[in-house]
C-alpha cells in the first residue's frame, strides 16, 4: 500500500516538474525574443518579459501536464455556481466604471487640450479595470461567504 502512495507521489512530482520546466523554457524564449526587438538594454528587456510571462506559461504547463490527470468532480452547470455569479456581477459593474472613467477622461482631455500618449491612457484603463474587478470580486466573496 505504501509503495503505491510513493509511486503516485513521484508521478505528481514529475508532472509538476514538467509544468515548471515548460514555464521556464517558454518564458526564457519569450524573453529572448522580446529582448531581440530592442536596440538597447537587451538583458533588462529579456528579463522583464521572461518574468512577466512566467505565470501564464506555468498555467500552460499545468494545463498540459497536471490538469488531464487530476481527479476533480465536474460541475453540472458551472454558470450557476456562486463564484461564476460573483464574477458576472463584478465584471459587469467594472465595465460600467471603466466606461464612466473613459468618458470623464475624454471630456477632461478635450476641454484642457492636453495631449497624452494612447498607450499611457490604455494602460491606465486596463489597470483600472483589473483593480476594479478584483476589488469588487473580493467584496462580493467576503459579503456572501
Short mmCIF file of C-alpha atoms in Angstrom, two decimals:
data_model
loop_
_atom_site.label_atom_id
_atom_site.label_comp_id
_atom_site.label_asym_id
_atom_site.label_seq_id
_atom_site.Cartn_x
_atom_site.Cartn_y
_atom_site.Cartn_z
CA UNK A 1 0.00 0.00 0.00
CA UNK A 2 2.76 2.48 0.86
CA UNK A 3 4.65 1.76 -2.37
CA UNK A 4 1.55 2.77 -4.35
CA UNK A 5 1.44 6.09 -2.49
CA UNK A 6 5.14 6.64 -3.16
CA UNK A 7 4.65 5.96 -6.88
CA UNK A 8 1.69 8.34 -7.02
CA UNK A 9 3.72 10.97 -5.19
CA UNK A 10 6.59 10.61 -7.65
CA UNK A 11 4.17 10.85 -10.58
CA UNK A 12 2.63 14.02 -9.16
CA UNK A 13 6.11 15.47 -8.62
CA UNK A 14 7.15 14.65 -12.18
CA UNK A 15 4.02 16.26 -13.63
CA UNK A 16 4.59 19.41 -11.56
CA UNK A 17 8.26 19.40 -12.55
CA UNK A 18 7.31 19.16 -16.23
CA UNK A 19 4.96 22.12 -15.80
CA UNK A 20 7.71 24.19 -14.17
CA UNK A 21 10.26 23.28 -16.84
CA UNK A 22 7.75 24.18 -19.54
CA UNK A 23 7.17 27.54 -17.89
CA UNK A 24 10.88 28.29 -17.58
CA UNK A 25 11.70 27.31 -21.17
CA UNK A 26 8.76 29.20 -22.71
CA UNK A 27 9.34 32.30 -20.56
CA UNK A 28 13.03 32.34 -21.40
CA UNK A 29 12.19 32.03 -25.10
CA UNK A 30 9.65 34.84 -24.95
CA UNK A 31 12.11 36.98 -23.00
CA UNK A 32 14.90 36.40 -25.51
CA UNK A 33 12.54 37.15 -28.38
CA UNK A 34 11.36 40.38 -26.75
CA UNK A 35 14.93 41.37 -25.94
CA UNK A 36 15.97 40.95 -29.56
CA UNK A 37 13.45 43.56 -30.74
CA UNK A 38 15.10 46.41 -28.87
CA UNK A 39 18.25 48.26 -29.78
CA UNK A 40 19.49 48.70 -26.22
CA UNK A 41 19.14 47.06 -22.82
CA UNK A 42 18.74 43.55 -24.22
CA UNK A 43 19.08 41.72 -20.89
CA UNK A 44 16.80 44.08 -18.99
CA UNK A 45 14.04 43.74 -21.59
CA UNK A 46 14.53 39.96 -21.81
CA UNK A 47 14.41 39.56 -18.02
CA UNK A 48 11.31 41.71 -17.59
CA UNK A 49 9.41 39.88 -20.32
CA UNK A 50 10.51 36.48 -19.02
CA UNK A 51 9.35 37.31 -15.50
CA UNK A 52 6.06 38.78 -16.73
CA UNK A 53 5.25 35.69 -18.77
CA UNK A 54 6.28 33.17 -16.13
CA UNK A 55 2.82 32.80 -14.56
CA UNK A 56 0.90 32.37 -17.84
CA UNK A 57 3.42 29.88 -19.15
CA UNK A 58 3.22 27.91 -15.90
CA UNK A 59 -0.55 27.87 -16.40
CA UNK A 60 0.00 26.43 -19.86
CA UNK A 61 2.36 23.80 -18.44
CA UNK A 62 -0.16 22.94 -15.75
CA UNK A 63 -2.90 22.56 -18.37
CA UNK A 64 -0.70 20.28 -20.45
CA UNK A 65 0.75 18.05 -17.74
CA UNK A 66 -1.22 18.27 -14.48
CA UNK A 67 -4.80 19.06 -15.43
CA UNK A 68 -5.52 15.98 -17.59
CA UNK A 69 -4.80 13.58 -14.72
CA UNK A 70 -6.43 15.42 -11.82
CA UNK A 71 -9.49 13.75 -10.44
CA UNK A 72 -12.00 16.51 -9.86
CA UNK A 73 -15.73 16.35 -9.96
CA UNK A 74 -17.23 18.26 -12.86
CA UNK A 75 -19.87 20.83 -12.01
CA UNK A 76 -23.07 20.07 -13.91
CA UNK A 77 -23.91 23.74 -14.55
CA UNK A 78 -20.88 25.96 -13.97
CA UNK A 79 -22.87 29.10 -14.78
CA UNK A 80 -24.95 28.52 -11.65
CA UNK A 81 -22.05 28.43 -9.18
CA UNK A 82 -21.71 31.26 -6.72
CA UNK A 83 -18.20 32.07 -7.96
CA UNK A 84 -19.49 32.49 -11.51
CA UNK A 85 -22.23 34.79 -10.25
CA UNK A 86 -19.67 36.87 -8.32
CA UNK A 87 -17.55 37.06 -11.46
CA UNK A 88 -20.50 38.17 -13.62
CA UNK A 89 -21.56 40.84 -11.13
CA UNK A 90 -18.06 42.22 -10.62
CA UNK A 91 -17.17 42.35 -14.33
CA UNK A 92 -20.42 43.99 -15.35
CA UNK A 93 -20.08 46.68 -12.67
CA UNK A 94 -16.39 47.08 -13.52
CA UNK A 95 -17.23 47.61 -17.18
CA UNK A 96 -19.61 50.42 -16.25
CA UNK A 97 -16.86 52.03 -14.14
CA UNK A 98 -14.34 51.81 -16.99
CA UNK A 99 -16.77 53.35 -19.46
CA UNK A 100 -17.54 56.14 -16.98
CA UNK A 101 -13.86 56.88 -16.33
CA UNK A 102 -13.13 56.79 -20.08
CA UNK A 103 -15.93 59.29 -20.72
CA UNK A 104 -14.83 61.64 -17.95
CA UNK A 105 -11.22 61.33 -19.08
CA UNK A 106 -12.14 62.06 -22.69
CA UNK A 107 -14.09 65.12 -21.57
CA UNK A 108 -11.18 66.34 -19.43
CA UNK A 109 -8.66 65.83 -22.23
CA UNK A 110 -10.92 67.58 -24.74
CA UNK A 111 -11.53 70.59 -22.52
CA UNK A 112 -7.92 71.04 -21.42
CA UNK A 113 -6.44 70.20 -24.85
CA UNK A 114 -3.86 68.06 -23.07
CA UNK A 115 -2.00 65.57 -25.28
CA UNK A 116 -1.42 62.13 -23.75
CA UNK A 117 0.10 59.10 -25.41
CA UNK A 118 -2.53 56.48 -26.30
CA UNK A 119 -0.54 53.65 -24.74
CA UNK A 120 -0.48 55.53 -21.42
CA UNK A 121 -4.24 56.02 -21.46
CA UNK A 122 -4.99 52.42 -22.48
CA UNK A 123 -2.59 51.06 -19.86
CA UNK A 124 -4.29 53.16 -17.21
CA UNK A 125 -7.74 51.97 -18.28
CA UNK A 126 -6.62 48.35 -18.30
CA UNK A 127 -5.08 48.63 -14.82
CA UNK A 128 -8.24 50.35 -13.58
CA UNK A 129 -10.37 47.53 -14.97
CA UNK A 130 -8.18 44.84 -13.35
CA UNK A 131 -8.19 46.59 -9.98
CA UNK A 132 -11.90 47.36 -10.11
CA UNK A 133 -12.95 43.79 -10.93
CA UNK A 134 -10.57 42.34 -8.33
CA UNK A 135 -11.85 44.67 -5.62
CA UNK A 136 -15.50 44.03 -6.46
CA UNK A 137 -14.96 40.26 -6.59
CA UNK A 138 -13.23 40.33 -3.18
CA UNK A 139 -16.02 42.39 -1.65
CA UNK A 140 -18.71 40.07 -3.06
CA UNK A 141 -16.83 37.00 -1.87
CA UNK A 142 -16.45 38.35 1.67
CA UNK A 143 -20.01 39.61 1.82
CA UNK A 144 -21.59 36.35 0.64
CA UNK A 145 -19.22 33.98 2.45
#
